[in-house]
């Protein structure tokens, strides 16, 4: 097949569609969750719950109001999902276990500082595994610190020997998160937690890279080698460019040219039916709010290229130096990122506090106002507060729409 010719708008629309942020919404029940998760392949976990936990917000943006207990069932009862490292600590699909096993069997590298520390602390390692075998699942404080050599760091992990050993064994696939008590992780042996149907195969590296790249390329809609490297299992693709070329030779991907870009692009064969619709005048999207860690935006360089939208997480920026706010949700309207909403759920008052609403240059047109207001109202209900209060600046173009909340 000849190379496709695409413009940036079509690439944006393919990304939005493949991220399940346009088109018919899946049902908000368990099957809808499975449908979305099979397309995304991972949900980043972040402990901050200023509005709601990030992985819940990512699903809400796609499904609308859903029951988080359905996600809990997929994680802890059905074990259709588990927690592991994708591009960050994430919820991932158990059917992708063979893809994640590559990192499990390689971590840590033989020459790494972690490897040397682990070798010096065999007693601590054995203690953790024996305790779990006898009494798991256990929280972090269920283990004694038997480290012979303390973990040294200039950051927050300094001296946290038990946590570092648990993290190492988690990366190696020997233990898993078996549940949570509030936000505290409970650990257990992986062999006890994995369902009987889980595929424990160790696949050849080339097959792992090809299957991972296919997942990433489907989720991206269209992408370059650098986009694939940074998506799903970030920086675990080896030579992503060569992998994409192999997929193209086999008909699993199609080469593309994107106006304004000198790099080769690719579209997965499964995405080809969407290309014509994405380029057409009848394409319709939605208006919604996105988590700061949403899969659509996890590659900041790609986000800037496709949307001209530069996003900086200001949670760790001193208050006086923040441009927009502590917890800022990008506003997606159709195929454009048109603004930002700094929000905070005040559960004591039962209010979603909009600490600032900002239009993104000229993109913040009036047509986005009703959809933005509806999305904010829906988010308030999902966050368990119901009411909305605008306590910060609101651009004039959206003031009337938001005033009705």
Coordinates of C-alpha atoms in Angstrom, one line a residue:
X1 CA 0.0 0.0 0.0
X2 CA 1.3 3.5 -0.9
X3 CA 2.1 5.8 2.0
X4 CA -0.8 7.8 3.4
X5 CA -0.8 11.6 3.3
X6 CA -2.1 13.1 6.5
X7 CA -2.4 16.6 7.9
X8 CA -1.9 17.4 11.6
X9 CA -5.7 17.8 12.2
X10 CA -6.3 14.3 10.9
X11 CA -3.5 13.0 13.2
X12 CA -5.1 14.8 16.1
X13 CA -8.5 13.3 15.4
X14 CA -7.1 9.8 15.0
X15 CA -5.4 10.2 18.4
X16 CA -8.6 11.4 20.0
X17 CA -10.7 8.6 18.5
X18 CA -8.3 5.9 19.4
X19 CA -8.1 7.2 22.9
X20 CA -11.9 6.7 23.1
X21 CA -12.5 10.5 23.5
X22 CA -14.7 10.7 20.5
X23 CA -17.4 8.5 18.9
X24 CA -20.0 6.7 20.9
X25 CA -19.3 6.3 24.6
X26 CA -18.9 2.7 25.7
X27 CA -21.3 1.6 28.4
X28 CA -20.2 2.6 31.9
X29 CA -20.3 -1.0 33.2
X30 CA -17.7 -3.7 33.4
X31 CA -17.7 -4.5 29.7
X32 CA -17.3 -0.8 28.8
X33 CA -14.3 -0.7 31.1
X34 CA -12.8 -3.7 29.4
X35 CA -13.4 -2.1 26.0
X36 CA -11.6 1.1 27.0
X37 CA -8.8 -0.6 28.8
X38 CA -8.0 -2.9 25.9
X39 CA -7.5 0.3 23.8
X40 CA -5.5 2.2 26.4
X41 CA -3.5 -0.8 27.7
X42 CA -2.5 1.1 30.9
X43 CA -3.7 3.7 33.4
X44 CA -1.1 5.7 35.3
X45 CA -1.6 5.6 39.1
X46 CA -1.0 8.8 41.0
X47 CA -1.6 9.3 44.7
X48 CA -3.0 12.8 44.4
X49 CA -6.7 12.9 44.8
X50 CA -7.4 16.7 44.6
X51 CA -10.4 16.0 42.4
X52 CA -10.3 12.2 42.0
X53 CA -7.5 9.7 41.6
X54 CA -5.9 10.0 38.1
X55 CA -6.8 6.5 36.8
X56 CA -10.4 7.1 37.7
X57 CA -10.4 10.5 35.9
X58 CA -9.0 8.9 32.8
X59 CA -11.8 6.4 32.7
X60 CA -14.4 9.1 33.6
X61 CA -13.3 11.2 30.6
X62 CA -14.2 8.3 28.3
X63 CA -17.1 6.6 30.0
X64 CA -18.8 9.4 32.0
X65 CA -20.0 8.5 35.4
X66 CA -19.1 4.9 36.2
X67 CA -18.9 2.8 39.3
X68 CA -15.3 2.6 40.6
X69 CA -16.3 -0.7 42.3
X70 CA -16.4 -2.3 38.8
X71 CA -12.7 -1.4 38.3
X72 CA -12.0 -2.8 41.8
X73 CA -13.6 -6.0 40.8
X74 CA -11.5 -6.3 37.6
X75 CA -8.4 -5.6 39.7
X76 CA -8.8 -7.6 42.9
X77 CA -11.5 -10.2 42.3
X78 CA -11.3 -11.2 38.6
X79 CA -7.6 -10.3 38.5
X80 CA -8.1 -9.2 34.8
X81 CA -5.9 -6.3 35.7
X82 CA -2.9 -5.9 37.9
X83 CA -0.5 -3.1 39.0
X84 CA 2.8 -2.8 37.3
X85 CA 5.2 -0.4 35.7
X86 CA 4.3 0.7 32.1
X87 CA 5.4 4.3 31.4
X88 CA 4.9 4.8 35.1
X89 CA 3.3 2.9 38.0
X90 CA 0.1 1.8 36.3
X91 CA -2.9 -0.5 36.1
X92 CA -2.2 -2.9 33.3
X93 CA -3.9 -5.9 31.6
X94 CA -3.1 -9.4 32.8
X95 CA -3.3 -10.6 29.2
X96 CA -0.2 -8.4 28.6
X97 CA 1.8 -10.2 31.3
X98 CA 4.2 -11.8 28.6
X99 CA 5.0 -8.2 27.5
X100 CA 5.8 -7.1 31.0
X101 CA 7.8 -10.2 31.9
X102 CA 10.6 -8.8 29.8
X103 CA 11.2 -6.0 32.3
X104 CA 10.6 -8.5 35.2
X105 CA 13.4 -10.8 34.1
X106 CA 15.9 -7.9 33.4
X107 CA 15.4 -5.8 36.5
X108 CA 17.7 -4.6 37.9
X109 CA 20.6 -4.5 35.4
X110 CA 23.6 -6.4 36.5
X111 CA 25.7 -3.3 36.7
X112 CA 23.2 -1.1 38.5
X113 CA 23.4 0.3 42.0
X114 CA 20.2 -1.4 42.8
X115 CA 21.7 -4.8 41.9
X116 CA 24.7 -4.3 44.2
X117 CA 22.4 -3.2 47.0
X118 CA 20.2 -6.2 46.5
X119 CA 23.1 -8.6 46.6
X120 CA 24.2 -7.1 49.9
X121 CA 20.8 -7.5 51.4
X122 CA 19.9 -11.1 50.8
X123 CA 18.6 -11.5 54.3
X124 CA 16.1 -8.8 53.9
X125 CA 15.0 -10.2 50.5
X126 CA 14.5 -13.7 52.0
X127 CA 12.6 -12.2 55.0
X128 CA 10.1 -10.4 52.8
X129 CA 9.4 -13.6 50.7
X130 CA 9.1 -15.8 53.7
X131 CA 6.8 -13.4 55.5
X132 CA 4.5 -13.2 52.4
X133 CA 4.5 -17.0 52.0
X134 CA 3.5 -17.4 55.6
X135 CA 1.2 -14.4 56.2
X136 CA 0.5 -12.4 53.0
X137 CA -1.0 -10.1 51.9
X138 CA 0.8 -7.6 54.1
X139 CA 1.4 -3.8 54.1
X140 CA 4.9 -2.3 54.0
X141 CA 5.0 -2.1 57.8
X142 CA 4.4 -5.8 58.1
X143 CA 8.1 -6.5 57.5
X144 CA 11.2 -6.0 59.6
X145 CA 14.1 -3.9 58.3
X146 CA 16.8 -6.5 58.1
X147 CA 19.0 -4.5 55.7
X148 CA 22.7 -5.0 56.2
X149 CA 23.4 -2.1 53.9
X150 CA 21.0 0.9 54.0
X151 CA 19.7 2.3 50.7
X152 CA 21.4 5.7 50.2
X153 CA 19.6 8.4 48.3
X154 CA 19.5 12.2 48.2
X155 CA 15.7 11.9 47.8
X156 CA 12.7 10.7 49.8
X157 CA 13.8 7.0 49.4
X158 CA 16.9 7.3 51.6
X159 CA 16.8 4.7 54.4
X160 CA 13.5 3.2 53.2
X161 CA 15.0 -0.3 52.9
X162 CA 11.8 -2.3 53.1
X163 CA 10.1 -0.2 50.5
X164 CA 13.0 -0.4 48.2
X165 CA 13.2 -4.2 48.5
X166 CA 9.4 -4.5 47.9
X167 CA 9.8 -2.3 44.8
X168 CA 12.6 -4.4 43.6
X169 CA 10.7 -7.7 44.0
X170 CA 7.7 -6.1 42.4
X171 CA 9.7 -5.0 39.4
X172 CA 11.1 -8.6 39.2
X173 CA 7.5 -10.0 39.1
X174 CA 8.1 -12.0 42.3
X175 CA 5.5 -10.1 44.3
X176 CA 2.4 -8.1 43.4
X177 CA 0.0 -5.6 44.8
X178 CA -2.8 -7.8 46.1
X179 CA -5.1 -5.0 47.3
X180 CA -5.3 -1.7 49.1
X181 CA -6.2 -0.6 52.6
X182 CA -7.1 3.0 51.8
X183 CA -4.1 4.1 49.9
X184 CA -1.7 1.6 51.5
X185 CA -0.7 -1.2 49.2
X186 CA -1.0 -4.8 50.4
X187 CA 1.7 -7.2 49.0
X188 CA 1.6 -10.9 48.2
X189 CA 3.5 -13.5 46.2
X190 CA 2.8 -13.2 42.5
X191 CA 2.4 -16.9 42.2
X192 CA -0.6 -16.7 44.6
X193 CA -2.1 -13.6 43.0
X194 CA -1.9 -14.3 39.3
X195 CA -5.0 -16.1 37.9
X196 CA -4.6 -19.6 36.6
X197 CA -5.2 -18.4 33.0
X198 CA -2.4 -15.9 33.0
X199 CA 0.1 -16.5 30.3
X200 CA 3.5 -16.8 32.0
X201 CA 5.5 -17.3 28.8
X202 CA 8.8 -15.6 28.2
X203 CA 8.6 -14.4 24.7
X204 CA 11.5 -13.6 22.4
X205 CA 12.5 -9.9 22.6
X206 CA 11.5 -9.2 19.0
X207 CA 8.0 -10.5 19.6
X208 CA 7.6 -8.5 22.8
X209 CA 8.7 -5.4 21.0
X210 CA 6.4 -6.0 18.0
X211 CA 3.4 -6.7 20.1
X212 CA 4.1 -3.7 22.4
X213 CA 4.6 -1.4 19.4
X214 CA 1.3 -2.6 17.9
X215 CA -0.5 -1.7 21.1
X216 CA 1.2 1.7 21.2
X217 CA 0.5 2.5 17.6
X218 CA -3.2 1.6 17.8
X219 CA -3.5 3.8 20.9
X220 CA -1.7 6.7 19.2
X221 CA -3.7 6.6 16.0
X222 CA -0.7 7.6 14.0
X223 CA 2.9 7.9 15.3
X224 CA 6.6 8.2 14.7
X225 CA 9.2 5.8 16.2
X226 CA 9.8 8.4 19.0
X227 CA 6.1 8.4 19.8
X228 CA 6.0 4.6 20.1
X229 CA 9.1 4.6 22.3
X230 CA 7.3 6.9 24.8
X231 CA 4.0 5.1 24.9
X232 CA 2.6 2.1 26.8
X233 CA 5.9 0.5 27.9
X234 CA 8.1 3.6 27.6
X235 CA 11.7 3.2 26.4
X236 CA 11.4 -0.7 26.3
X237 CA 11.3 -1.0 22.5
X238 CA 14.9 -1.2 21.5
X239 CA 15.0 -0.1 17.9
X240 CA 11.4 1.2 17.5
X241 CA 12.0 2.5 14.0
X242 CA 13.2 -1.0 12.8
X243 CA 10.2 -2.6 14.6
X244 CA 7.8 -0.3 12.8
X245 CA 9.4 -1.0 9.4
X246 CA 9.0 -4.8 10.1
X247 CA 5.3 -4.3 10.9
X248 CA 4.9 -2.3 7.7
X249 CA 6.5 -5.0 5.6
X250 CA 4.1 -7.5 7.2
X251 CA 1.1 -5.4 6.5
X252 CA 0.4 -4.7 10.2
X253 CA 1.2 -1.0 9.7
X254 CA 1.2 1.5 6.9
X255 CA 3.7 4.2 6.3
X256 CA 2.5 7.8 6.3
X257 CA 3.6 11.3 5.5
X258 CA 2.4 14.1 7.7
X259 CA 2.4 17.7 6.4
X260 CA 5.1 19.7 8.1
X261 CA 7.0 16.7 9.5
X262 CA 10.2 15.3 7.9
X263 CA 10.0 12.1 10.0
X264 CA 8.3 8.8 8.8
X265 CA 4.9 8.2 10.4
X266 CA 3.0 5.0 10.7
X267 CA -0.7 4.0 11.1
X268 CA -1.7 0.6 12.4
X269 CA -3.6 -1.5 9.9
X270 CA -6.5 -1.8 12.4
X271 CA -6.8 2.0 12.4
X272 CA -7.1 2.5 8.6
X273 CA -10.9 2.4 8.5
X274 CA -10.9 5.5 10.7
X275 CA -8.6 7.7 8.5
X276 CA -11.2 8.8 6.0
X277 CA -13.7 9.7 8.7
X278 CA -11.1 11.6 10.7
X279 CA -10.3 13.7 7.7
X280 CA -13.9 14.4 6.8
X281 CA -16.0 17.4 7.6
X282 CA -18.6 15.4 9.5
X283 CA -16.2 14.4 12.3
X284 CA -17.6 15.1 15.8
X285 CA -15.9 15.0 19.1
X286 CA -16.8 15.7 22.7
X287 CA -16.0 18.3 25.3
X288 CA -14.4 16.9 28.4
X289 CA -11.8 17.4 31.1
X290 CA -8.6 15.4 31.2
X291 CA -6.4 14.2 34.0
X292 CA -2.9 15.8 34.2
X293 CA -1.7 12.2 33.6
X294 CA -4.2 11.3 30.8
X295 CA -2.9 8.8 28.2
X296 CA -3.6 11.3 25.5
X297 CA -1.1 13.8 27.0
X298 CA 1.5 11.6 28.6
X299 CA 4.1 12.5 26.0
X300 CA 4.5 16.3 26.4
X301 CA 6.6 16.8 23.3
X302 CA 3.9 15.1 21.1
X303 CA 1.2 17.1 22.9
X304 CA 3.0 20.3 21.9
X305 CA 3.5 19.1 18.3
X306 CA -0.1 18.1 17.7
X307 CA -2.0 20.6 19.8
X308 CA 0.4 23.5 20.4
X309 CA -0.4 22.9 24.0
X310 CA 2.4 23.1 26.5
X311 CA 1.5 21.4 29.8
X312 CA 3.6 21.6 32.9
X313 CA 2.4 19.9 36.1
X314 CA 2.6 22.6 38.7
X315 CA 1.9 20.5 41.8
X316 CA 5.5 20.8 42.8
X317 CA 6.0 24.4 41.7
X318 CA 6.0 27.0 44.5
X319 CA 2.6 28.7 44.7
X320 CA 3.9 32.1 43.7
X321 CA 5.5 30.7 40.5
X322 CA 2.4 28.8 39.3
X323 CA 0.8 30.1 36.1
X324 CA -2.5 28.2 36.4
X325 CA -2.8 26.3 39.7
X326 CA -2.0 23.2 41.7
X327 CA -4.2 20.6 39.9
X328 CA -5.0 21.7 36.4
X329 CA -7.2 19.7 34.0
X330 CA -6.8 20.3 30.3
X331 CA -10.1 21.0 28.4
X332 CA -10.6 18.8 25.2
X333 CA -13.2 20.2 22.8
X334 CA -13.5 18.1 19.7
X335 CA -10.0 17.7 18.4
X336 CA -8.5 20.7 20.2
X337 CA -7.2 21.5 23.6
X338 CA -9.0 24.8 24.3
X339 CA -8.3 25.6 27.9
X340 CA -7.4 24.6 31.4
X341 CA -9.4 24.3 34.6
X342 CA -7.7 24.4 38.0
X343 CA -10.0 22.5 40.2
X344 CA -10.3 21.1 43.8
X345 CA -13.0 19.0 45.3
X346 CA -13.8 20.4 48.8
X347 CA -15.6 17.4 50.2
X348 CA -16.2 19.1 53.5
X349 CA -18.3 21.8 51.8
X350 CA -19.6 19.5 49.0
X351 CA -18.2 21.8 46.3
X352 CA -16.0 21.4 43.2
X353 CA -14.0 24.6 43.5
X354 CA -12.9 26.1 40.2
X355 CA -9.8 28.0 41.3
X356 CA -9.2 29.2 37.8
X357 CA -10.5 28.7 34.3
X358 CA -8.2 29.6 31.4
X359 CA -8.9 29.8 27.7
X360 CA -6.0 28.6 25.5
X361 CA -5.3 31.6 23.3
X362 CA -7.8 32.0 20.5
X363 CA -8.8 28.4 20.8
X364 CA -11.1 29.1 23.7
X365 CA -14.1 29.9 21.5
X366 CA -17.6 30.4 22.7
X367 CA -18.8 27.1 21.2
X368 CA -16.9 25.2 23.8
X369 CA -18.7 26.9 26.7
X370 CA -21.9 24.7 27.0
X371 CA -19.9 21.5 26.7
X372 CA -17.3 22.7 29.3
X373 CA -20.1 23.6 31.7
X374 CA -21.7 20.2 31.2
X375 CA -18.4 18.4 31.8
X376 CA -17.7 20.4 34.9
X377 CA -21.1 19.5 36.3
X378 CA -20.6 15.8 35.5
X379 CA -17.2 15.9 37.1
X380 CA -18.6 17.4 40.3
X381 CA -21.1 14.6 40.6
X382 CA -18.4 12.0 39.9
X383 CA -16.1 13.5 42.5
X384 CA -18.9 13.1 45.1
X385 CA -19.5 16.8 45.7
X386 CA -22.3 17.8 43.4
X387 CA -22.1 21.6 43.6
X388 CA -19.7 23.9 41.6
X389 CA -18.2 27.2 42.7
X390 CA -16.1 29.5 40.5
X391 CA -13.7 31.2 43.0
X392 CA -11.0 32.1 40.5
X393 CA -10.8 33.9 37.2
X394 CA -13.1 32.8 34.3
X395 CA -12.6 34.0 30.7
X396 CA -15.4 36.2 29.5
X397 CA -16.1 33.8 26.6
X398 CA -17.2 31.0 29.0
X399 CA -18.5 33.1 31.9
X400 CA -22.2 32.9 31.0
X401 CA -22.1 29.1 30.4
X402 CA -20.3 28.4 33.7
X403 CA -22.5 30.9 35.6
X404 CA -25.4 28.5 35.2
X405 CA -23.7 25.7 37.3

